Short mmCIF file of C-alpha atoms in Angstrom, two decimals:
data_model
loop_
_atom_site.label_atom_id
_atom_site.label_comp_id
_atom_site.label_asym_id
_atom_site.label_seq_id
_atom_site.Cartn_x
_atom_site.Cartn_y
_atom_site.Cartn_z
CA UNK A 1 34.99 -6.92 38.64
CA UNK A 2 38.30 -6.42 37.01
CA UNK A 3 41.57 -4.77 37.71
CA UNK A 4 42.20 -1.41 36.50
CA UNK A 5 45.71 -1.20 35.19
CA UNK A 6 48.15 1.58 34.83
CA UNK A 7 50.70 2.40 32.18
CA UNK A 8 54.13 -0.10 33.31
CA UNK A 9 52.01 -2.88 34.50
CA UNK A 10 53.30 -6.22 33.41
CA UNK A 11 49.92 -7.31 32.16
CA UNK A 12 51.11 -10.94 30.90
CA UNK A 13 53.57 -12.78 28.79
CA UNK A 14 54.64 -12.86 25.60
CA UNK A 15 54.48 -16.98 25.41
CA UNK A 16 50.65 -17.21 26.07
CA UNK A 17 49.78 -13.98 24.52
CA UNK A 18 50.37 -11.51 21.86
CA UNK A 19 50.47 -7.34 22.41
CA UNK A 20 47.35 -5.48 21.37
CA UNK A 21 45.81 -1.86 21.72
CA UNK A 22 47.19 -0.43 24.55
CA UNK A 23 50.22 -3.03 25.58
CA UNK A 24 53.46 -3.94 23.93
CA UNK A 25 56.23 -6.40 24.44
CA UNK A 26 59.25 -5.80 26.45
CA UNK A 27 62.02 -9.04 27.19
CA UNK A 28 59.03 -11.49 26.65
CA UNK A 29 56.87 -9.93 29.02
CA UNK A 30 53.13 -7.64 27.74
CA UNK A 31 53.37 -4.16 29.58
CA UNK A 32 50.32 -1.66 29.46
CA UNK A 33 50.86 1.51 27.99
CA UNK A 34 47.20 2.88 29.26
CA UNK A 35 45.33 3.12 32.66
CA UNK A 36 42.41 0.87 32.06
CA UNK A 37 40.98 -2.77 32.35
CA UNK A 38 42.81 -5.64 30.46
CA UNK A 39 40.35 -7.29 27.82
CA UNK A 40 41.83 -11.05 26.36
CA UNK A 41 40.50 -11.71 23.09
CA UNK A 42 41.48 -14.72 20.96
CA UNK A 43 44.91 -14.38 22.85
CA UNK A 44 45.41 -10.87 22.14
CA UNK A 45 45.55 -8.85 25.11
CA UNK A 46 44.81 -4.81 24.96
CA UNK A 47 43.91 -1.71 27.33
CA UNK A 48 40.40 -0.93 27.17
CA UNK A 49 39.90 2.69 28.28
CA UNK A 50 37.51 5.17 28.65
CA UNK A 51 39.52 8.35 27.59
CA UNK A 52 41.17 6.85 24.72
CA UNK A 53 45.09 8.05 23.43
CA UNK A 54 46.34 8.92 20.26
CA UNK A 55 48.24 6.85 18.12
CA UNK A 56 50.58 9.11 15.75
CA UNK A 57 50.23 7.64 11.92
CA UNK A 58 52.39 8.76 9.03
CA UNK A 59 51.09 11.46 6.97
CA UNK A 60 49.92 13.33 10.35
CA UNK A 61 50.66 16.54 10.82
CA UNK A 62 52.21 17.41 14.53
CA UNK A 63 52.87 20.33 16.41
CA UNK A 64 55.80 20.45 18.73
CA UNK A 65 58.66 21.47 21.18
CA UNK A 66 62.10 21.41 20.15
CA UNK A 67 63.83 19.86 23.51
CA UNK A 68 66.92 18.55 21.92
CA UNK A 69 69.41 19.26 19.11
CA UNK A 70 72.64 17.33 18.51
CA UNK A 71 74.89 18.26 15.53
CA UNK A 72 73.09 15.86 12.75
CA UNK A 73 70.01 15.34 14.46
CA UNK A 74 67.57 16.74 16.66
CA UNK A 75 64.11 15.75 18.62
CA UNK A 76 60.72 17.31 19.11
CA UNK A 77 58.17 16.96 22.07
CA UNK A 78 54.87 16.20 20.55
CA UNK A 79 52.18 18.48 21.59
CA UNK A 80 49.27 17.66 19.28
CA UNK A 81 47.79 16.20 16.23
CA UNK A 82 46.33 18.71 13.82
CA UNK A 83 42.74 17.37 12.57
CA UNK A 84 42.79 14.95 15.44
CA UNK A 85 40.67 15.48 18.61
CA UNK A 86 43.04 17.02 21.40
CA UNK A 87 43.84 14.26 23.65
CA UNK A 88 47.47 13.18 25.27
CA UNK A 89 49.77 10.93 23.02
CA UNK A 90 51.03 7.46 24.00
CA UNK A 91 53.63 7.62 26.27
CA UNK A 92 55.69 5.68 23.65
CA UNK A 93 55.10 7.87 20.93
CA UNK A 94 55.37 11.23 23.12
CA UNK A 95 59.31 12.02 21.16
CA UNK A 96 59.59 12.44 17.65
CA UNK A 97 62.97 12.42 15.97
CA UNK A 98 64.74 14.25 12.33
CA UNK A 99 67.60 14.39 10.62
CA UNK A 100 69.53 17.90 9.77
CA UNK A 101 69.12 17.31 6.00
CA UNK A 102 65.49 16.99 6.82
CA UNK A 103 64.73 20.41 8.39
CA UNK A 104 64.57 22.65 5.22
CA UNK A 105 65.91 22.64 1.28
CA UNK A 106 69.09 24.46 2.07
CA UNK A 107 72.20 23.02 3.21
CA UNK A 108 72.60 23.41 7.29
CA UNK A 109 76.01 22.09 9.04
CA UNK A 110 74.21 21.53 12.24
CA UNK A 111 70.75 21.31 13.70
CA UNK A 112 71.35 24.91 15.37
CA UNK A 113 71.59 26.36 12.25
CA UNK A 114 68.03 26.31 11.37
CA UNK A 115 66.39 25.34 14.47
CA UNK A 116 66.92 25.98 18.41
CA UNK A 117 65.38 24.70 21.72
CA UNK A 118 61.95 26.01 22.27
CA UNK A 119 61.09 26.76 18.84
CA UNK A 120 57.82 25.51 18.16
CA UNK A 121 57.16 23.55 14.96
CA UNK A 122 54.85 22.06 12.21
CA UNK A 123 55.98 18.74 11.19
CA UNK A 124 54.83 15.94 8.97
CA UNK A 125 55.04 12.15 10.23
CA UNK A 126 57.10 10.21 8.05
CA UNK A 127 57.70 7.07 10.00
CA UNK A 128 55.79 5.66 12.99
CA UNK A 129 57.24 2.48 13.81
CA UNK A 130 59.25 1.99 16.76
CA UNK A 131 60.55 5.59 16.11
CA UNK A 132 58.59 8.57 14.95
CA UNK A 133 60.45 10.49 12.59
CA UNK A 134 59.08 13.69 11.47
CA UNK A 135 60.16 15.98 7.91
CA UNK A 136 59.52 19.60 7.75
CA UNK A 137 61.22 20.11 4.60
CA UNK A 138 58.65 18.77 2.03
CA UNK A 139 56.06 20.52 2.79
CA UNK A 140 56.37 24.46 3.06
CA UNK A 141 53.67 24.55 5.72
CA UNK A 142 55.85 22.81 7.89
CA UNK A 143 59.11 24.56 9.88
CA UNK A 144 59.34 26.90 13.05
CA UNK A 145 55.89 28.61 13.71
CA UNK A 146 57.21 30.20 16.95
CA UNK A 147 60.75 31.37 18.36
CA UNK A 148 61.75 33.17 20.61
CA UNK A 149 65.33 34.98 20.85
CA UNK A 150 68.29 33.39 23.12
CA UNK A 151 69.75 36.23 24.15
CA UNK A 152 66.72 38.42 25.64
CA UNK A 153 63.98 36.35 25.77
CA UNK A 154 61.93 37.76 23.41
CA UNK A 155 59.94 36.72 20.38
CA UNK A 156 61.15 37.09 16.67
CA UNK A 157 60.24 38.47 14.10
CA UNK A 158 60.08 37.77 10.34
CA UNK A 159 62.35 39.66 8.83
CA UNK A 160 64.41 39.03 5.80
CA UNK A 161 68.62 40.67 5.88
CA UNK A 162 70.73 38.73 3.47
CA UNK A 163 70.82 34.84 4.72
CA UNK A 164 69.18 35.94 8.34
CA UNK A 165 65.00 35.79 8.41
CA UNK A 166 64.50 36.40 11.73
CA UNK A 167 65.14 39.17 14.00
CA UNK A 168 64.96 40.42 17.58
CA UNK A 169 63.01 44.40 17.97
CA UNK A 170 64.40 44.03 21.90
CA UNK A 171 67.90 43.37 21.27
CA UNK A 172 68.79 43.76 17.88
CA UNK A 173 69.96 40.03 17.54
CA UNK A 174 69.34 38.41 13.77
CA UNK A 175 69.40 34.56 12.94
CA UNK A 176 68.32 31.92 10.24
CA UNK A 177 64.98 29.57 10.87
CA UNK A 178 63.34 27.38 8.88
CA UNK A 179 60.08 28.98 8.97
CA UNK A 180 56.84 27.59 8.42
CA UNK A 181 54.87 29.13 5.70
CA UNK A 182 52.66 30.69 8.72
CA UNK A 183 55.50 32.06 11.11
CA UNK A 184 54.03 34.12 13.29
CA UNK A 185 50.54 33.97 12.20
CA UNK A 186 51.26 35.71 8.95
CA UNK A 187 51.15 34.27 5.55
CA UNK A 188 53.94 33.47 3.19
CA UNK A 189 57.23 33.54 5.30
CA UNK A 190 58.49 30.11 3.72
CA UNK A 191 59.84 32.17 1.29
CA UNK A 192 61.82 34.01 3.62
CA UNK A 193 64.04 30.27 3.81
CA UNK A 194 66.19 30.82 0.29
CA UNK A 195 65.39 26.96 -0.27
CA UNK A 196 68.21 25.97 -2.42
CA UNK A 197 70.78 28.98 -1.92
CA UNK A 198 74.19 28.89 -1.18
CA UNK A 199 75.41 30.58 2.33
CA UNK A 200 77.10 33.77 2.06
CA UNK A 201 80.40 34.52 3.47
CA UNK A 202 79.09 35.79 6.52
CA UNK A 203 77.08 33.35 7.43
CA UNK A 204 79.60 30.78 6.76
CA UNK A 205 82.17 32.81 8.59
CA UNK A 206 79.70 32.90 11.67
CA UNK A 207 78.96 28.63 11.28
CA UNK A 208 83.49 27.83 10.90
CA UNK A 209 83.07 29.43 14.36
CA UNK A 210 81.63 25.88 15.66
CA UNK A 211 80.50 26.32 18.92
CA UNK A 212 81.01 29.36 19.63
CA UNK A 213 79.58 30.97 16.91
CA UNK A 214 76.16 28.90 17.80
CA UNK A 215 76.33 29.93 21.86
CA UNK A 216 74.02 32.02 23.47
CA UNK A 217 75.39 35.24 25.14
CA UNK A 218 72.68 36.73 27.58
CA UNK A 219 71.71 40.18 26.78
CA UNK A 220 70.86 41.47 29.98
CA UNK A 221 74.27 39.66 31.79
CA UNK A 222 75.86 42.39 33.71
CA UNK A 223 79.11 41.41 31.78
CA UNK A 224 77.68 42.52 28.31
CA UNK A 225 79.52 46.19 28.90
CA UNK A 226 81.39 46.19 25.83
CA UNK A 227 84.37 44.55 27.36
CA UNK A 228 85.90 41.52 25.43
CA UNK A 229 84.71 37.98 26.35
CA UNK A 230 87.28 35.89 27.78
CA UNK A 231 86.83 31.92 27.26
CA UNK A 232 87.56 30.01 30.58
CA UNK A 233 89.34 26.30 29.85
CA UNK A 234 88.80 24.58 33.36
CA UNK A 235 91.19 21.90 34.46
CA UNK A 236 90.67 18.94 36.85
CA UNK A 237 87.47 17.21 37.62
CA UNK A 238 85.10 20.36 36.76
CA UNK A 239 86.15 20.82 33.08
CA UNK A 240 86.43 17.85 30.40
CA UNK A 241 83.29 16.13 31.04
CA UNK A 242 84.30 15.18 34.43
CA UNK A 243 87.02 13.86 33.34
CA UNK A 244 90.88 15.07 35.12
CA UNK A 245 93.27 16.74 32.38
CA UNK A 246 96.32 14.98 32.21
CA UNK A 247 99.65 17.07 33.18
CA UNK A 248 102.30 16.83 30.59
CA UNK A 249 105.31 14.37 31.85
CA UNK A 250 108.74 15.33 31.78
CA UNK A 251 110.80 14.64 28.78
CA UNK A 252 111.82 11.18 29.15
CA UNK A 253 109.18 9.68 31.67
CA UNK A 254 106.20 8.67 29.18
CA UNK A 255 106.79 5.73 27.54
CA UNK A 256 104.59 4.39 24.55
CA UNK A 257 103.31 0.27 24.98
CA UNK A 258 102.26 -1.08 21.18
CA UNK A 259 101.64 -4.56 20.21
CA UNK A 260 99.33 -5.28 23.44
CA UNK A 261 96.94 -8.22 22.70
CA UNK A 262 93.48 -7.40 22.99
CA UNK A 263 92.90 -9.62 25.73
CA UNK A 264 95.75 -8.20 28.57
CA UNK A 265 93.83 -6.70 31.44
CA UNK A 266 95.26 -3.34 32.99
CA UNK A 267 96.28 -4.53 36.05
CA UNK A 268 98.28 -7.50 34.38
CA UNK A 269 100.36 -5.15 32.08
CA UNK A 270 100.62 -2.10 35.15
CA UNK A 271 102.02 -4.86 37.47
CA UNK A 272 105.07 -5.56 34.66
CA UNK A 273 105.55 -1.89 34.50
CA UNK A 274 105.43 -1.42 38.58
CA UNK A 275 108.92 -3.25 38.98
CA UNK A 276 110.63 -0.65 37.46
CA UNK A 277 109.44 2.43 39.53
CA UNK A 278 106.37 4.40 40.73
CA UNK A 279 104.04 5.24 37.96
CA UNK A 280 102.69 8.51 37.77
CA UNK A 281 99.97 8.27 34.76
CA UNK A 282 98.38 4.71 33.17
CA UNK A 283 96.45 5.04 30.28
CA UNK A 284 95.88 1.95 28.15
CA UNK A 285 93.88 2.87 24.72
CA UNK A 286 90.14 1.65 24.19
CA UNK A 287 87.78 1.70 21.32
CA UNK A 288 83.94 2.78 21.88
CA UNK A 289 82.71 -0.94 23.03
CA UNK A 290 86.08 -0.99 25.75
CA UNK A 291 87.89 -3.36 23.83
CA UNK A 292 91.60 -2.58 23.72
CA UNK A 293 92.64 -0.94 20.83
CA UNK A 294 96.39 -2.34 21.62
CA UNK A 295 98.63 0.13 22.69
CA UNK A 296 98.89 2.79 25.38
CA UNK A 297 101.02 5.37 27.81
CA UNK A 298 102.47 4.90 31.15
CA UNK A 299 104.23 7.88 32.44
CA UNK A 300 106.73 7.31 35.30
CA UNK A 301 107.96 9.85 38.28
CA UNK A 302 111.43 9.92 36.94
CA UNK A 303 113.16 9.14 33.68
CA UNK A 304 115.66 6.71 35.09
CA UNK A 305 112.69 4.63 35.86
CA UNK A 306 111.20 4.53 32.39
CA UNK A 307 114.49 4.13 31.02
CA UNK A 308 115.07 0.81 33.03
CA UNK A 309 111.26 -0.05 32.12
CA UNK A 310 112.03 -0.06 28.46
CA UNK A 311 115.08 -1.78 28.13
CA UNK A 312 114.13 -4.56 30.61
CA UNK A 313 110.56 -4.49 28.89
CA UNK A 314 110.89 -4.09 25.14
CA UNK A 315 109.91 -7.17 23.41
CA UNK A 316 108.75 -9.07 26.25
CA UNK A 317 105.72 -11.57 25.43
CA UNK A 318 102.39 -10.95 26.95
CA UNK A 319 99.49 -13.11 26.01
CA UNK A 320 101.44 -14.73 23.12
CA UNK A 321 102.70 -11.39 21.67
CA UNK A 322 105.71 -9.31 21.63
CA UNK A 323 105.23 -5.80 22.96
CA UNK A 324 107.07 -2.86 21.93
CA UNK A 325 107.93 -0.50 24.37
CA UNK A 326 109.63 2.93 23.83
CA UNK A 327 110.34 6.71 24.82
CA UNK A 328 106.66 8.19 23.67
CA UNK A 329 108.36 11.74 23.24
CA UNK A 330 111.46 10.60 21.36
CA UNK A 331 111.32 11.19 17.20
CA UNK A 332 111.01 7.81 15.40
CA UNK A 333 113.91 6.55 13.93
CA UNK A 334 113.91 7.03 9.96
CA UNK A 335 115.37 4.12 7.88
CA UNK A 336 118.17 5.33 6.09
CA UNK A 337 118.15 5.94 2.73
CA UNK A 338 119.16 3.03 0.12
CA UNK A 339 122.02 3.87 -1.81
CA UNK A 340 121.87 4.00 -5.15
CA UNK A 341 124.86 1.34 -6.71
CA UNK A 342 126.03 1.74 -9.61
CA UNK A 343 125.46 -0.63 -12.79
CA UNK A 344 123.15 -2.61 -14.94
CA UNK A 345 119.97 -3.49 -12.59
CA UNK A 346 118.82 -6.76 -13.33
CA UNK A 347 115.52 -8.44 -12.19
CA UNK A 348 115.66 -12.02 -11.01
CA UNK A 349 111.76 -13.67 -10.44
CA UNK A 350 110.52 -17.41 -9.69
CA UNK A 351 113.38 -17.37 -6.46
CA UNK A 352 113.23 -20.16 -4.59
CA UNK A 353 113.07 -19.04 -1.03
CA UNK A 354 115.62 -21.49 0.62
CA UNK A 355 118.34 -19.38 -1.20
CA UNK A 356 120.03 -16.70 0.48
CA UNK A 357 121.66 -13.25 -1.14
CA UNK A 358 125.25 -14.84 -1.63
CA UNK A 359 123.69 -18.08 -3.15
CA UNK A 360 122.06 -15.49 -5.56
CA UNK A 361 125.36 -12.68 -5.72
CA UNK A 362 127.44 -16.04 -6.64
CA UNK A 363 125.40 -17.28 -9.33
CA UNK A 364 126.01 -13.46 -11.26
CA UNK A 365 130.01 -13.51 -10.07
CA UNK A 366 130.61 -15.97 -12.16
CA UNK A 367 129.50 -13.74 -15.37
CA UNK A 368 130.56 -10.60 -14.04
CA UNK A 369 133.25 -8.23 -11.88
CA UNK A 370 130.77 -7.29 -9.19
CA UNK A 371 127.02 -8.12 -8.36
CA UNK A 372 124.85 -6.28 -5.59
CA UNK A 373 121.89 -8.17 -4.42
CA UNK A 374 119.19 -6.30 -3.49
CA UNK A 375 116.28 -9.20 -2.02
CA UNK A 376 112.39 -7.77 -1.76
CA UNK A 377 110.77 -8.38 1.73
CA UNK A 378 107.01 -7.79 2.55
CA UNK A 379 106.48 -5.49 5.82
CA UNK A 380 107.47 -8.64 8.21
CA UNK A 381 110.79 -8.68 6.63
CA UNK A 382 109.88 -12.30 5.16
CA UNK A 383 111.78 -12.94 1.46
CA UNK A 384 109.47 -12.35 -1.61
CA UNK A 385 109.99 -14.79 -4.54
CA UNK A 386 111.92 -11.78 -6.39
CA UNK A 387 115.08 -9.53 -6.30
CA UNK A 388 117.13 -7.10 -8.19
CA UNK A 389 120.82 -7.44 -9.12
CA UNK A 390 122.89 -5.06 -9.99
CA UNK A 391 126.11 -5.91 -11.51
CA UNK A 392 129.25 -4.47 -12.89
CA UNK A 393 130.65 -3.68 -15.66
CA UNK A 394 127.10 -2.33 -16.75
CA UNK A 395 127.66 -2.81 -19.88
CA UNK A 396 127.15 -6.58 -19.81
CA UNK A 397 123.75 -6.42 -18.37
CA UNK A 398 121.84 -7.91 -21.19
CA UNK A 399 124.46 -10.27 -22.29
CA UNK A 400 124.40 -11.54 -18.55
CA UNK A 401 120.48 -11.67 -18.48
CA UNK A 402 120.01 -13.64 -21.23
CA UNK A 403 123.03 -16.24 -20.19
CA UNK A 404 120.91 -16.71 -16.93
CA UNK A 405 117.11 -16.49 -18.01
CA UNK A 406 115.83 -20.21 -17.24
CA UNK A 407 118.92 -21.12 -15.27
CA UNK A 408 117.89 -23.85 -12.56
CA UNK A 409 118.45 -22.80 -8.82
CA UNK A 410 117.45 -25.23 -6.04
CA UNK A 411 114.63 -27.14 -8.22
CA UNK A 412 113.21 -23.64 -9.23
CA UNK A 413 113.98 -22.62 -12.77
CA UNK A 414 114.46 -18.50 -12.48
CA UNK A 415 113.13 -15.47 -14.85
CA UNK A 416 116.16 -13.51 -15.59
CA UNK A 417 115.54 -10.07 -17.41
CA UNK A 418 117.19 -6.31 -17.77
CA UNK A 419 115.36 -4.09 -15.39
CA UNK A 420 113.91 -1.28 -17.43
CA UNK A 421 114.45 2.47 -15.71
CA UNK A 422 111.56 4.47 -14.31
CA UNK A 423 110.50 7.01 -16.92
CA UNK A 424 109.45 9.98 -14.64
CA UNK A 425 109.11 12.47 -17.55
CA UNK A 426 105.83 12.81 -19.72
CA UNK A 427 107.73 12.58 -22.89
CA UNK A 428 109.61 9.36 -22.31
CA UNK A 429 106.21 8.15 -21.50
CA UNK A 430 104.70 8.70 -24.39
CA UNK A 431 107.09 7.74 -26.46
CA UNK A 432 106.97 3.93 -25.27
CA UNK A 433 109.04 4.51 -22.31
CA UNK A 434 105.96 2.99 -20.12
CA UNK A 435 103.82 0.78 -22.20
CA UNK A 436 100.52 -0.24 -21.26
CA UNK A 437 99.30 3.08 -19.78
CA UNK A 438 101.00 2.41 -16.47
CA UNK A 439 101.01 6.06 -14.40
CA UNK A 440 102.81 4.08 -11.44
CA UNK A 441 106.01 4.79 -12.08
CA UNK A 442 107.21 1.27 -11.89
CA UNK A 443 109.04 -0.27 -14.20
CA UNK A 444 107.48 -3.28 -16.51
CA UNK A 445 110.00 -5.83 -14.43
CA UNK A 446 108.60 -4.45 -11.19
CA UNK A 447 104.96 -4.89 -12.25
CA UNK A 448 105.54 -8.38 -13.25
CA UNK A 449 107.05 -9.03 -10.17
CA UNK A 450 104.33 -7.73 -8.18
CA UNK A 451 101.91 -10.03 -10.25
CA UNK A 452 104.28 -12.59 -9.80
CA UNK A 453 103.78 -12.48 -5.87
CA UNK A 454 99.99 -11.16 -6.07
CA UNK A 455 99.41 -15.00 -8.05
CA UNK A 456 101.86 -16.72 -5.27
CA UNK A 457 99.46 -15.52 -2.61
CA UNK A 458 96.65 -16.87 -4.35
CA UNK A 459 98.03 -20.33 -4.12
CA UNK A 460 96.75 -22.75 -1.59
CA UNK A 461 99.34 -23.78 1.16
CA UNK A 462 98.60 -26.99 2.44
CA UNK A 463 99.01 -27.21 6.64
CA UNK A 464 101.68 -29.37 7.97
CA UNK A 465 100.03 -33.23 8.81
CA UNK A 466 100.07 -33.77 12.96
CA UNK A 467 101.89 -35.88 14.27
#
């Protein structure tokens, strides 16, 4: 006589055998989803039972709970099949799943805006593979068929005020559901929905509220005397998901760690800090997945401690890389401003990059009184193949320019051109002041430089041999 098995039972493995009716494969191994006897047939191994489940199959139509409603998406509990003889669901189709844009043909900013827990609802199965998603918005038979009201308890009613179709005859209270066409057991309440309408200002006033404007307030709570509601922020490890809020550190004590490597451990870099004085707070920054996102906070018990920790500290190398350590609380420091120098600006291109600004500044000395080099560096500071020379008097700039336009410089034969000013105006533009539809604001020398070092970057650098 065989076995009877029970739903969970590891009925066989996935190497001899493949899932049928009733089973279904889990880490290699065939688990039974049904209480009954396990039947092998050509190497297919199913549940035979006598009070046979349900199987949910898209195009069904389901009736269900509402248990749980994030901000984009939401879940039902499946109750039963319409047309389908009333028996239980398999356990692994029991939960049904939506998305907010699928609840009704009106825009909603969260799942609580058309729905709430405990509504009861029609839905049509739209997918039923390893998820069951459900859409109620298709079909205007489908939406909320029951609710009852949050604050009192009671049920709603159908009952159309501006952008609210539901109301409370206990309480007074008025909200939006997506109805079903049969809400209450009447007829014709879909149209109650507005599919396709635009929120009044009221109701969008009410959803900017967030939160709040979505919470439930108990009607019969002994503090509902007309008195206003005070909102309670709880510190330490009740409020914050569990989670202690951090006291603010005296000016001076937090310091801010950047350029961590991803692969320093906490206790490495706290033990570096720990020299210098007690440490109060240690907070090193993680992504989702608890990788490091490479920087972070340690706050110290005095400031003469995190004083001595950054100047001892900053730009010490961890794990091959330099960190950066500095007062968090302190304003950056802004670059000062370049000043402006007087004279005709000249672009230089094709720089070799074994010259240096005086190499360059001599070359233009020679034709002129005075020459300002002004060298282009990417973010590292390293020397693009380009600068800008200004020279005195201005009014040899072209005459200069041309003199030097080819002129050889450490095996590299420069470009050597008068730097056109920005046009800011609209009328120089269109009068030829900034040819070729540039809106940049960059002069024609500057965008050939940039194109100049765009095609350098291009170029293939060949790796230094081994020795």
């Amino acid at each position: 006589m065989a076995s009877i098995v029970t739903p969970g039972t590891v009925v066989g493995t996935a190497e001899k055998n493949s899932p049928g009716a009733g089973t279904t494969e889990q880490n290699g191994e065939l688990i039974a989803l049904l209480t009954g006897v396990v039947v092998e047939n050509e190497g297919v191994l199913s549940i035979e039972t006598h009070n046979e489940m349900l199987r949910l199959e898209v195009g069904d139509m389901v009736i269900g709970e509402v248990v749980k409603l994030n901000e984009k998406a939401g879940e039902i509990r499946v109750l039963s099949v319409e047309g389908k003889p009333n028996r239980s669901i398999m356990a692994d189709q029991e939960y049904a799943q939506f998305h907010v844009t699928r609840i009704c043909d009106r825009f909603l900013h969260n799942t609580a805006d058309g729905l709430r827990r405990r509504d009861i609802v029609r839905a049509k199965v739209s997918e039923a593979a390893n998820v069951i998603r459900i859409d109620m918005r298709e079909d205007p038979n489908c939406g909320v068929l029951w609710a009852i009201c949050p604050p009192c308890g009671d049920t709603f009613v159908a009952e159309k005020n501006g952008d609210w179709n539901v109301a409370c005859k206990t309480c007074g209270n008025q909200s939006f559901r997506a109805l079903a066409d049969d809400f209450g057991g009447e007829s014709g309440k879909a149209a109650l929905n507005g599919s396709g309408k635009r929120w009044s200002g009221d109701a969008e006033a009410q959803f900017a509220r967030g939160s709040a404007g979505r919470a439930t307030f108990i009607a019969e709570d002994v503090r509902e005397d007309g008195r206003e509601r005070t909102y309670f922020k709880f510190q330490g490890e009740g409020g914050g998901g569990g989670r202690e809020r951090r006291q603010k550190a005296a000016p001076g004590c937090r310091l801010f760690v950047g350029g961590l490597s991803r692969d320093v451990e906490d206790d490495e870099l706290r033990s570096k800090f720990k020299e210098h004085g007690k440490i109060t707070d240690f907070a090193l920054m993680k992504d989702d997945a608890g990788n490091s996102r490479g920087f972070g906070f340690i706050t110290f018990e005095k400031k003469e401690m995190a004083d001595a920790a950054a100047a001892a500290l900053n730009g010490l190398k961890i794990k091959g890389r330099k960190i950066g350590v500095r007062d968090a609380d302190a304003p950056r420091e802004e670059k000062p401003r370049r000043k402006h120098v007087e004279g005709a600006r000249i672009y230089v291109g094709n720089l070799p990059f074994k010259a240096s600004e005086d190499d360059l500044a001599a070359l233009f000395k020679d034709h002129c009184d005075t020459a300002h080099v002004q060298w282009a560096t990417d973010n590292a500071g390293r020397k693009k193949a380009f600068a800008f020379v200004t020279i005195m008097p201005e009014s040899k700039g072209e005459e200069v320019a041309k003199k030097l336009n080819g002129h050889e410089m450490l095996g590299r034969t420069i470009k050597v051109d008068l730097s056109k000013p920005r046009d800011k105006s609209a009328g120089n533009r269109s009068h030829g002041g900034n040819k070729g539809g540039n809106d940049s604001g960059k002069s024609s020398r500057e965008l050939r430089a940039l194109a100049e070092e765009e095609q350098d970057a291009k170029k293939k650098r060949r790796r230094p041999k081994k020795d």
